mmCIF file of C-alpha atoms and ligand atoms in Angstrom:
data_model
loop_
_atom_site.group_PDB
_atom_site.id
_atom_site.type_symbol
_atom_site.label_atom_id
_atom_site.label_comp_id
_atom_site.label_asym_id
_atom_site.label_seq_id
_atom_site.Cartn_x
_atom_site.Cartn_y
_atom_site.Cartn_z
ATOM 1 C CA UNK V 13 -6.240 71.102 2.663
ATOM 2 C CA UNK V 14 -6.813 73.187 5.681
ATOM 3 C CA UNK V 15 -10.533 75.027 5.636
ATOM 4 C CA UNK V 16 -9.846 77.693 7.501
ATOM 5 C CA UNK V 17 -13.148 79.507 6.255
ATOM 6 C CA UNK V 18 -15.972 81.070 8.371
ATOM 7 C CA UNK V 19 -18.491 81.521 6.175
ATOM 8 C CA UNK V 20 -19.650 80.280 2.464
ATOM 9 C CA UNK V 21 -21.042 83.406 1.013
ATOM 10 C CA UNK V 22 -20.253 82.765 -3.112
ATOM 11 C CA UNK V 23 -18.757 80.327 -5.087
ATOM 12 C CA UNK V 24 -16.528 83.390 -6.298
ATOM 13 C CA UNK V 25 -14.791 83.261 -3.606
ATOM 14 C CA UNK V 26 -13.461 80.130 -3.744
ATOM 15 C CA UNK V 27 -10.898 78.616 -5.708
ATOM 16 C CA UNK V 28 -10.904 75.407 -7.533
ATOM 17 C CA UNK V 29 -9.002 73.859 -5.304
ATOM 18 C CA UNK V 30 -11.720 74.680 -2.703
ATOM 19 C CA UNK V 31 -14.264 73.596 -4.899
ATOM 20 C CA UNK V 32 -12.913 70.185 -5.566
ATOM 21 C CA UNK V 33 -11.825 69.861 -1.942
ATOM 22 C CA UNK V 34 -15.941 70.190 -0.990
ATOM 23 C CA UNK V 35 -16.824 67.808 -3.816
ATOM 24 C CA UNK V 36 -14.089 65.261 -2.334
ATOM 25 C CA UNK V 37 -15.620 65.533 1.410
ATOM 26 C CA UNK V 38 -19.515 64.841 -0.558
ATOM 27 C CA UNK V 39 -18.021 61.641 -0.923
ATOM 28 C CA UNK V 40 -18.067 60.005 2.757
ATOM 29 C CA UNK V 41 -21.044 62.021 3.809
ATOM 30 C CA UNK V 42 -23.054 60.487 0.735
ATOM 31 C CA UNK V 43 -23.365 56.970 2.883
ATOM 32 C CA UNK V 44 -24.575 57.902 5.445
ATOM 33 C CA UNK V 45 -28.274 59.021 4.327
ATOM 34 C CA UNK V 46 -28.568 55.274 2.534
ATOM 35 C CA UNK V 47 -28.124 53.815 6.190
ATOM 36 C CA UNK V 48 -30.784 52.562 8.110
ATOM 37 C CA UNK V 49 -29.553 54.800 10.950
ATOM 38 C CA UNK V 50 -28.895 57.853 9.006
ATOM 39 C CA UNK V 51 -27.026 59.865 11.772
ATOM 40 C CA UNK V 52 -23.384 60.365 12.843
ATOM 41 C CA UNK V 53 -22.153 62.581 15.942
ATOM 42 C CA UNK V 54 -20.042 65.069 13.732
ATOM 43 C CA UNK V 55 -21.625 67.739 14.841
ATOM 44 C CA UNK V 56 -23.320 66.830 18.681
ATOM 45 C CA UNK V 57 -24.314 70.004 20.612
ATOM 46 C CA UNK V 58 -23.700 72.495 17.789
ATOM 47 C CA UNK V 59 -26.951 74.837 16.650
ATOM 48 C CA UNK V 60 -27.725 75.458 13.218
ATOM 49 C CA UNK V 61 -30.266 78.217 12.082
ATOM 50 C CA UNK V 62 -31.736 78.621 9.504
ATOM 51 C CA UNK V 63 -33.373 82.133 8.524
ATOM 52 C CA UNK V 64 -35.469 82.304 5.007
ATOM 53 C CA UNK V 65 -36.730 85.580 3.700
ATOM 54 C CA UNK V 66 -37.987 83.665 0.766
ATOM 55 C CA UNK V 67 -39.429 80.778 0.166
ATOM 56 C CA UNK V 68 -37.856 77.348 -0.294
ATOM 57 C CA UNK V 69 -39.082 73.612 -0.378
ATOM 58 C CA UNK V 70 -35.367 71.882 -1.380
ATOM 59 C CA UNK V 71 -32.742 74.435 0.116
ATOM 60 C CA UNK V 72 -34.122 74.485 3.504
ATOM 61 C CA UNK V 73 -35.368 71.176 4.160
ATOM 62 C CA UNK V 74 -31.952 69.347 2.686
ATOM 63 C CA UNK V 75 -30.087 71.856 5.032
ATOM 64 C CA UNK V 76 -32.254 70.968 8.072
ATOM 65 C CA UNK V 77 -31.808 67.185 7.145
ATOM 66 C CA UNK V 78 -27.844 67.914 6.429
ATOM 67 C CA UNK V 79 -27.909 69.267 9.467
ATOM 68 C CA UNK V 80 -29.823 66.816 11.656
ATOM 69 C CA UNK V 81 -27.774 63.916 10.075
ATOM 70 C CA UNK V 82 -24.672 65.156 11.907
ATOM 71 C CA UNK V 83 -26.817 65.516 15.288
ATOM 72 C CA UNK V 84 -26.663 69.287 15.494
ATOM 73 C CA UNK V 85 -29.812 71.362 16.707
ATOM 74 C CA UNK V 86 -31.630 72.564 13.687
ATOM 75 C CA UNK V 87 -34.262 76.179 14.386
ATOM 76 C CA UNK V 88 -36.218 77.465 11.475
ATOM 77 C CA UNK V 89 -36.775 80.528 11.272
ATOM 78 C CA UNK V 90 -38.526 82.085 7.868
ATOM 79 C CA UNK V 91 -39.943 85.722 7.463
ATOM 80 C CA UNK V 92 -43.701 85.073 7.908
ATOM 81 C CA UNK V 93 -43.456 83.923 11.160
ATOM 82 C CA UNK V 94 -40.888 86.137 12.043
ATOM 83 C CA UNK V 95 -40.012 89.906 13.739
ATOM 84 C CA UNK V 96 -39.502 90.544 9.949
ATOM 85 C CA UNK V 97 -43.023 91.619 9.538
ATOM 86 C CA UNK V 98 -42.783 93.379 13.020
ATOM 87 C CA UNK V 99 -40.266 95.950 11.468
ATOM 88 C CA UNK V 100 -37.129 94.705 12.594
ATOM 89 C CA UNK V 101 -34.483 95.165 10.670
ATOM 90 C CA UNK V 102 -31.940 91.859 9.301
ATOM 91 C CA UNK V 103 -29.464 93.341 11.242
ATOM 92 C CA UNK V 104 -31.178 93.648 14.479
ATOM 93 C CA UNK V 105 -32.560 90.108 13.852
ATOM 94 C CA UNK V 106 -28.969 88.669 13.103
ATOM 95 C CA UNK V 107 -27.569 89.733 16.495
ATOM 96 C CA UNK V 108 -30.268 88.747 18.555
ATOM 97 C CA UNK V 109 -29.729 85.503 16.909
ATOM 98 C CA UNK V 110 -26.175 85.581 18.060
ATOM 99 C CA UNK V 111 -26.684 86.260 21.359
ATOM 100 C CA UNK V 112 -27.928 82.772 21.574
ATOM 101 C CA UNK V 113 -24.487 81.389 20.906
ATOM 102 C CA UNK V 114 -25.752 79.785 16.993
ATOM 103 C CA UNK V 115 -22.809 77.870 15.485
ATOM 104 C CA UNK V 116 -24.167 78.599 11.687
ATOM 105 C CA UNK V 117 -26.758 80.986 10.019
ATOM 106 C CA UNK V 118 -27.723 79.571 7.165
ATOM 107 C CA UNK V 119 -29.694 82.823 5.023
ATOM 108 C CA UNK V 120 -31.762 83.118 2.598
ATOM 109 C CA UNK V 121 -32.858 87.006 1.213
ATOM 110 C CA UNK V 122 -34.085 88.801 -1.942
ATOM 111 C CA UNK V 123 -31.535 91.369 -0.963
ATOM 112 C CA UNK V 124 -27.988 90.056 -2.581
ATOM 113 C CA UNK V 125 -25.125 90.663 -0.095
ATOM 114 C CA UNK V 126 -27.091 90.035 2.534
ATOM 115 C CA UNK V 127 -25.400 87.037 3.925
ATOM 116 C CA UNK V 128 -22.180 89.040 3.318
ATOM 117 C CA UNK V 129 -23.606 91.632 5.776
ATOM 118 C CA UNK V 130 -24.693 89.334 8.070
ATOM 119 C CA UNK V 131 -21.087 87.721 7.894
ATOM 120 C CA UNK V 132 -19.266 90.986 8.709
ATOM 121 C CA UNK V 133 -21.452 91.344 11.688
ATOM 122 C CA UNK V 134 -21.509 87.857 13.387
ATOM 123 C CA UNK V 135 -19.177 85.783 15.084
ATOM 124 C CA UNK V 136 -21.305 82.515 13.791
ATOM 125 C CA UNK V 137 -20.766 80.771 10.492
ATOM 126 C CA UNK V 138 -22.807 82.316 7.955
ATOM 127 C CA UNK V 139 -23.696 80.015 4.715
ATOM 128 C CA UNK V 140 -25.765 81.907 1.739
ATOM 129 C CA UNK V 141 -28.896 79.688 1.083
ATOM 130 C CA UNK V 142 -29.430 82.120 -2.033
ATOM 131 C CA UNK V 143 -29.309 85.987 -2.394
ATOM 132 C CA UNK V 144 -31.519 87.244 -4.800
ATOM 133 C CA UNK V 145 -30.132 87.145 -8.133
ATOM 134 C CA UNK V 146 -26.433 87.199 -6.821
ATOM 135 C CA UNK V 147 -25.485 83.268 -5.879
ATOM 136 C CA UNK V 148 -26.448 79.701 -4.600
ATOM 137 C CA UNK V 149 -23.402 78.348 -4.284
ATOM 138 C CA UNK V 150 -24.833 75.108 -2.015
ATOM 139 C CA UNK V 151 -26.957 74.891 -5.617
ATOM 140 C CA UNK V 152 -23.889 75.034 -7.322
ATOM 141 C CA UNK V 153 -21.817 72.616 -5.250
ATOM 142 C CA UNK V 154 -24.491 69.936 -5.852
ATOM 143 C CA UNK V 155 -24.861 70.592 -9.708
ATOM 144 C CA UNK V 156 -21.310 69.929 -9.897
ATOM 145 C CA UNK V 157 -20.823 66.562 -7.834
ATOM 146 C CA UNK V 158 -24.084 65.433 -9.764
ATOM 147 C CA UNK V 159 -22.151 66.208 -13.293
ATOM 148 C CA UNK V 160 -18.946 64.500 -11.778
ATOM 149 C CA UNK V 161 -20.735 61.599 -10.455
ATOM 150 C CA UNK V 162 -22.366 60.659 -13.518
ATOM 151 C CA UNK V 163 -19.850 62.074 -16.399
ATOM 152 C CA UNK V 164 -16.985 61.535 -14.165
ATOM 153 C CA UNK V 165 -15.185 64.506 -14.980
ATOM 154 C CA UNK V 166 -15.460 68.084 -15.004
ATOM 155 C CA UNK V 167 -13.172 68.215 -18.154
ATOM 156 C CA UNK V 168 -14.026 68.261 -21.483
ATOM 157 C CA UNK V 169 -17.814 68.949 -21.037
ATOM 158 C CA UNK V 170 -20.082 71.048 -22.910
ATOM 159 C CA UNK V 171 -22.707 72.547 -20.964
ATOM 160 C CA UNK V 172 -25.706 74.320 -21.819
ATOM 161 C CA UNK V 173 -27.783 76.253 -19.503
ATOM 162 C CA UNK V 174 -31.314 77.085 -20.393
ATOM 163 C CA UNK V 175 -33.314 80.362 -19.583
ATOM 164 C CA UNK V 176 -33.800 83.303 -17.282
ATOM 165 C CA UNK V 177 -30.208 83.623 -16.685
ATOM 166 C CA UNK V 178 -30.200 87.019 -16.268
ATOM 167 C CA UNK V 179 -32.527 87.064 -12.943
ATOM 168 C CA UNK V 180 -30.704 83.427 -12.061
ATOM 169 C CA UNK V 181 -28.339 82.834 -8.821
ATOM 170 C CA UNK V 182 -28.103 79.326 -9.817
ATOM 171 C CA UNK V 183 -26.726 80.235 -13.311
ATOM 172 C CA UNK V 184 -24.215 82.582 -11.906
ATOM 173 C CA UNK V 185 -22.599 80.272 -9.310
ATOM 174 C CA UNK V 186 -22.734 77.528 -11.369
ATOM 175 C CA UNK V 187 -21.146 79.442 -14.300
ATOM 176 C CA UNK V 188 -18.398 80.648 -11.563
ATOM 177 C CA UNK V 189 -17.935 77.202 -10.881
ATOM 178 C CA UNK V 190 -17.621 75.765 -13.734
ATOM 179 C CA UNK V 191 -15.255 77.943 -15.407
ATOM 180 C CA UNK V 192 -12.174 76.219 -13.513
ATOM 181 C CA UNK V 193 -12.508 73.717 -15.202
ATOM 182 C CA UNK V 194 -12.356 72.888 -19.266
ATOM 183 C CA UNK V 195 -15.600 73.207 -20.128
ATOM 184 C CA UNK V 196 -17.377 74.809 -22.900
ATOM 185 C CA UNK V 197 -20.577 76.544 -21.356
ATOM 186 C CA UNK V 198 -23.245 77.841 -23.702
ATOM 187 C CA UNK V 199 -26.209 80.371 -22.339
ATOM 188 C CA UNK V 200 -29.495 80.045 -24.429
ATOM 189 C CA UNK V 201 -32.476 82.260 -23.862
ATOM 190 C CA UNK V 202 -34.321 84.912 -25.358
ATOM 191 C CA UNK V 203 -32.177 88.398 -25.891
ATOM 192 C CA UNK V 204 -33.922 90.009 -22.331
ATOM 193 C CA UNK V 205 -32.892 86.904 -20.418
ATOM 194 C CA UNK V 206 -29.414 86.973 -21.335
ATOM 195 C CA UNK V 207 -26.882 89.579 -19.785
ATOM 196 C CA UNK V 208 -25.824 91.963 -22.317
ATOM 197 C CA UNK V 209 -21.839 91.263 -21.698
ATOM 198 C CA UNK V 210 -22.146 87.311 -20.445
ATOM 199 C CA UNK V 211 -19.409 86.711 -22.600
ATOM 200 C CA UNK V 212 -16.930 88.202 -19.935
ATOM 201 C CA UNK V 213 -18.272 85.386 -17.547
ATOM 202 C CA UNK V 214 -16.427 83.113 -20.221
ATOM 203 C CA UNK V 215 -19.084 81.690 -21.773
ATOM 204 C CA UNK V 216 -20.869 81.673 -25.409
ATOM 205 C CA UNK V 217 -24.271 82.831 -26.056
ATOM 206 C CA UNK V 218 -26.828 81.053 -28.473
ATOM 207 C CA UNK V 219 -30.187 82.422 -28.865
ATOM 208 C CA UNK V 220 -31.459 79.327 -30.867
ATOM 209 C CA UNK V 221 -32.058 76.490 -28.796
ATOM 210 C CA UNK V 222 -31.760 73.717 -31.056
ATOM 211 C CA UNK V 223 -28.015 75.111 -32.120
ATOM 212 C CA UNK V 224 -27.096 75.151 -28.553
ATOM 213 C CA UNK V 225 -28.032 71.305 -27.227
ATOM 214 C CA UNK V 226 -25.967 70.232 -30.151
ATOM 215 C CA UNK V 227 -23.899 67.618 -28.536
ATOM 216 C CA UNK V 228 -24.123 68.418 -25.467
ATOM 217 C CA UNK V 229 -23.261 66.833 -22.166
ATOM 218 C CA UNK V 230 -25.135 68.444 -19.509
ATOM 219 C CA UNK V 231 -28.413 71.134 -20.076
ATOM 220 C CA UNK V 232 -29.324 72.621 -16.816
ATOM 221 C CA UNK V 233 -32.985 74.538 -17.295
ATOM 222 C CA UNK V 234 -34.006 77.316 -14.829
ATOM 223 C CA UNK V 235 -37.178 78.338 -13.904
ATOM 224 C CA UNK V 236 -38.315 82.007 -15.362
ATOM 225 C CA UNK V 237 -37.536 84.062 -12.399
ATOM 226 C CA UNK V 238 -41.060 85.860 -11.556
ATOM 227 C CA UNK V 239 -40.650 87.265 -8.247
ATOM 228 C CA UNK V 240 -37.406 89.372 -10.201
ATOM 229 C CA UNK V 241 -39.566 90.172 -12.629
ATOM 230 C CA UNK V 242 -38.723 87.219 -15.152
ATOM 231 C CA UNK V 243 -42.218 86.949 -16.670
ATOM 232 C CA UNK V 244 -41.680 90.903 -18.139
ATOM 233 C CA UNK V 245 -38.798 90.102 -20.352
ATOM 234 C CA UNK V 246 -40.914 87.670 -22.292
ATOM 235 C CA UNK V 247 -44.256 88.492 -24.589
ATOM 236 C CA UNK V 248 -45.713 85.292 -23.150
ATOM 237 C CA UNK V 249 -45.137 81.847 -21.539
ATOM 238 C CA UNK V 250 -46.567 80.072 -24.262
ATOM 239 C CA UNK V 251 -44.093 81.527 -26.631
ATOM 240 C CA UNK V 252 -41.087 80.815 -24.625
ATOM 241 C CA UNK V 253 -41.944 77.456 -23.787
ATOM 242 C CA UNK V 254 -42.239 77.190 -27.713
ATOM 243 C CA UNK V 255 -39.054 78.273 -28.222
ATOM 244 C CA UNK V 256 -36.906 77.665 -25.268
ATOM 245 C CA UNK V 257 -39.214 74.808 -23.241
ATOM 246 C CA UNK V 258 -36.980 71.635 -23.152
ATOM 247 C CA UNK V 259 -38.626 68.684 -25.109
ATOM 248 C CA UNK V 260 -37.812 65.678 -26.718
ATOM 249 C CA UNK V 261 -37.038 66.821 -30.313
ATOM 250 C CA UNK V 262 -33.841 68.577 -27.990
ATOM 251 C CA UNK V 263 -32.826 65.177 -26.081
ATOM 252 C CA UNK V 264 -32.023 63.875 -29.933
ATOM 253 C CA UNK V 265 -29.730 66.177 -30.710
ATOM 254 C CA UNK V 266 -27.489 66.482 -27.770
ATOM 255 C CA UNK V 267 -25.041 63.394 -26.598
ATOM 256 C CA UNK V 268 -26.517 60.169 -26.254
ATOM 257 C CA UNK V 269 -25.451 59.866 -22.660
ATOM 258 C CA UNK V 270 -26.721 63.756 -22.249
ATOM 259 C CA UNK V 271 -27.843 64.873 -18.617
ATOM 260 C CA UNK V 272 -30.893 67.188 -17.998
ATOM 261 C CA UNK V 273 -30.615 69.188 -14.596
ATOM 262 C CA UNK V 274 -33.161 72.052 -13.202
ATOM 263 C CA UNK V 275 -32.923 73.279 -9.595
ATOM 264 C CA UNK V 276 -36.331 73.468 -8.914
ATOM 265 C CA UNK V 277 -38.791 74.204 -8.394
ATOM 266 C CA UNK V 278 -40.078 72.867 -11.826
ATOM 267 C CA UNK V 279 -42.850 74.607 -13.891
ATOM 268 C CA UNK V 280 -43.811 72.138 -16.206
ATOM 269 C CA UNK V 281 -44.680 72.550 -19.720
ATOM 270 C CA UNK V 282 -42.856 76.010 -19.841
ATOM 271 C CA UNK V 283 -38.908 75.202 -19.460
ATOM 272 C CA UNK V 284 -39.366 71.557 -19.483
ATOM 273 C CA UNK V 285 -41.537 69.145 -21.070
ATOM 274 C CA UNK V 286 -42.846 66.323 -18.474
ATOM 275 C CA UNK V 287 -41.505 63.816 -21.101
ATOM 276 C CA UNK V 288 -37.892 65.316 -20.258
ATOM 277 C CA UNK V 289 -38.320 66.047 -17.007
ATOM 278 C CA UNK V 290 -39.267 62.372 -16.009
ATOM 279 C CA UNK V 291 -37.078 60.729 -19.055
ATOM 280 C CA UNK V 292 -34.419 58.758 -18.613
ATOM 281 C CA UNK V 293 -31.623 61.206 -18.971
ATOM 282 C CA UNK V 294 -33.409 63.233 -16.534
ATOM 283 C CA UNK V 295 -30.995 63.339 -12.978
ATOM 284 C CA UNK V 296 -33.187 66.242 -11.101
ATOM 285 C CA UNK V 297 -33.858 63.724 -8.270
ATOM 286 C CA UNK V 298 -30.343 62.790 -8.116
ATOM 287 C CA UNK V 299 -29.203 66.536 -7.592
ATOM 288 C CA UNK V 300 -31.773 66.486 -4.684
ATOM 289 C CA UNK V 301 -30.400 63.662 -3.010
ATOM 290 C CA UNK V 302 -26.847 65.181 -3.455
ATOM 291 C CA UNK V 303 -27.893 68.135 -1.987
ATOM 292 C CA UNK V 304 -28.281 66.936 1.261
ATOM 293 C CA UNK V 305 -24.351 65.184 1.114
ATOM 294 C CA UNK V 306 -23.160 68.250 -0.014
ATOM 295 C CA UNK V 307 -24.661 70.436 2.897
ATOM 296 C CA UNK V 308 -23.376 67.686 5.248
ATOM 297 C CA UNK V 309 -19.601 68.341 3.709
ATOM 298 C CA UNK V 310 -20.115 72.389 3.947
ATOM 299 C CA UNK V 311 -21.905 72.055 7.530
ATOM 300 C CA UNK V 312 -18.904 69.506 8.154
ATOM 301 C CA UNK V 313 -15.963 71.732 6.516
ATOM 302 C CA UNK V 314 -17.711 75.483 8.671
ATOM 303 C CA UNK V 315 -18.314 74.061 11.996
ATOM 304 C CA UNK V 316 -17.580 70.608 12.630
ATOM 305 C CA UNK V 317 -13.616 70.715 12.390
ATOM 306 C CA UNK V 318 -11.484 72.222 14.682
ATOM 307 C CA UNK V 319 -9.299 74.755 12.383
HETATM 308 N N1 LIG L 426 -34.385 76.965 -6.135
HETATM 309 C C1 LIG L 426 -33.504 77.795 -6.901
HETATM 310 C C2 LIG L 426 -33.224 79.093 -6.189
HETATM 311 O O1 LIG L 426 -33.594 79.238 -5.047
HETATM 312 C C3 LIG L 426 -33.982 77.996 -8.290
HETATM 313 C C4 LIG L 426 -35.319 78.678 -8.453
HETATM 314 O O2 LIG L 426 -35.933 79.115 -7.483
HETATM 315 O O3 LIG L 426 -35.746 78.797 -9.602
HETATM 316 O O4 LIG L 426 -32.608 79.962 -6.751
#
């Protein structure tokens, strides 16, 4: 396949095709962080920025290491320590940017389009590091290669995934994502958490958490959203993690071989039980480490290829 893409704004905008082609380039840029000299040239003399307007432990550091790994120039940029709180506006912060010749933006904004504005008005690659509730598709990407590298398929999978999904940009993405392929994805949460019409996303809804692990192959949790708000659709934590907190009793009823998967950041004891979270079928770390192979392929794919 040919990428001629500029940007990666959504995982809606790409077809499975593209999808699968990003998964197969994860591949050769998984070796190269379990060298003893993890670095390659790929990407020598190009400048990556990145520029968060909210805050991020995994996303940014994985795409600073992505990037560093393929020898470009990595700048940080994130909105305390930025014009932001001057006044100045995304826009007026975006072209001053690209006046200094970056080769990818990656952004990060409570705001959703805003990566899609930025895109329209750059010349530089612009990646969407999440945008508020809208997508994640980097998040995305790396949920699926984890699910293919340990159920090796996408096919014939039933998925669950757990909570706020109404305020989640992981859920979305992934749920665009997945829905190439044959799975069957089931949405459990309370009522306020779950979009009234999610079924046109083609998936099922199940408010009852012990119906909806039932043989399951993969449950992704999510973190209630409460910078969207997340903790107001609920009449407390310690009901939800009652009802909808992942624990063991769960574990026994999906598949055997089931996966447990949560973005991060964790809160323990409300979506997931420690017992899960650091249990066997637990493969949160594994999405970490993937993360950083699978911003190598999209860093790779954007800038590093003449198209
Ligand atoms: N880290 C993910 C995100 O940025 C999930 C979360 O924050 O709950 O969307």
């Amino acid at each position: 396949m040919n990428w001629g893409k500029k940007d990666l704004l959504g995982i809606s905008e790409l077809s499975k095709e593209e999808i699968l082609f990003i998964l197969d380039s994860t591949e050769s840029f998984k070796d190269i962080s379990k060298r003893d000299i993890k670095k390659v040239p790929t990407l020598r003399g190009k400048t990556v920025i990145t520029l968060f307007y909210e805050p991020s432990t995994r996303t940014r550091t994985s795409f600073e290491i992505a990037a560093k790994r393929l020898s470009a120039d990595t700048i940080n940029i994130s909105a305390d320590t930025s014009s932001y709180i001057k006044g100045e506006t995304l826009k007026d912060t975006a072209r001053n940017l690209e006046s200094m010749n970056p080769d990818a933006i990656i952004i990060r904004h409570t705001m959703p389009g805003a990566p899609h504005m930025l895109a329209r008005i750059i010349g530089s690659s612009v990646i969407n590091g999440g945008d508020g509730a809208h997508e994640h598709p980097t998040q995305a990407l790396l949920d699926l290669y984890t699910i293919r590298e340990k159920k090796g398929q996408l096919d014939g999978l039933k998925i669950v995934i757990v909570g706020d999904i109404a305020h989640s940009r992981v859920a979305r993405s992934n749920i665009f994502a997945l829905r190439h392929f044959d799975t069957e994805i089931v949405c459990s949460g309370p009522p306020t958490m779950l979009p009234p019409h999610i079924e046109t996303l083609g998936v099922k809804r199940e408010y009852d958490l012990n119906k909806a692990v039932r043989n399951a192959d993969v449950i992704m949790m999510l973190r209630i959203q409460k910078e969207r708000g997340g903790t107001s659709f609920i009449p407390s934590t310690r009901e939800y993690s009652t009802l909808f907190g992942l624990k063991k009793e769960h574990i026994e009823k999906a598949k055997q071989d089931v996966i447990i998967m949560h973005p991060g950041p964790m809160n323990r004891g409300i979506e997931i039980s420690d017992e899960v979270a650091d249990g066997p079928h637990s493969v949160i770390l594994d999405q970490v480490e993937n993360g950083v192979a699978v911003r190598m392929a999209v860093l790779y794919l954007l800038i590093g290829r003449e198209s």
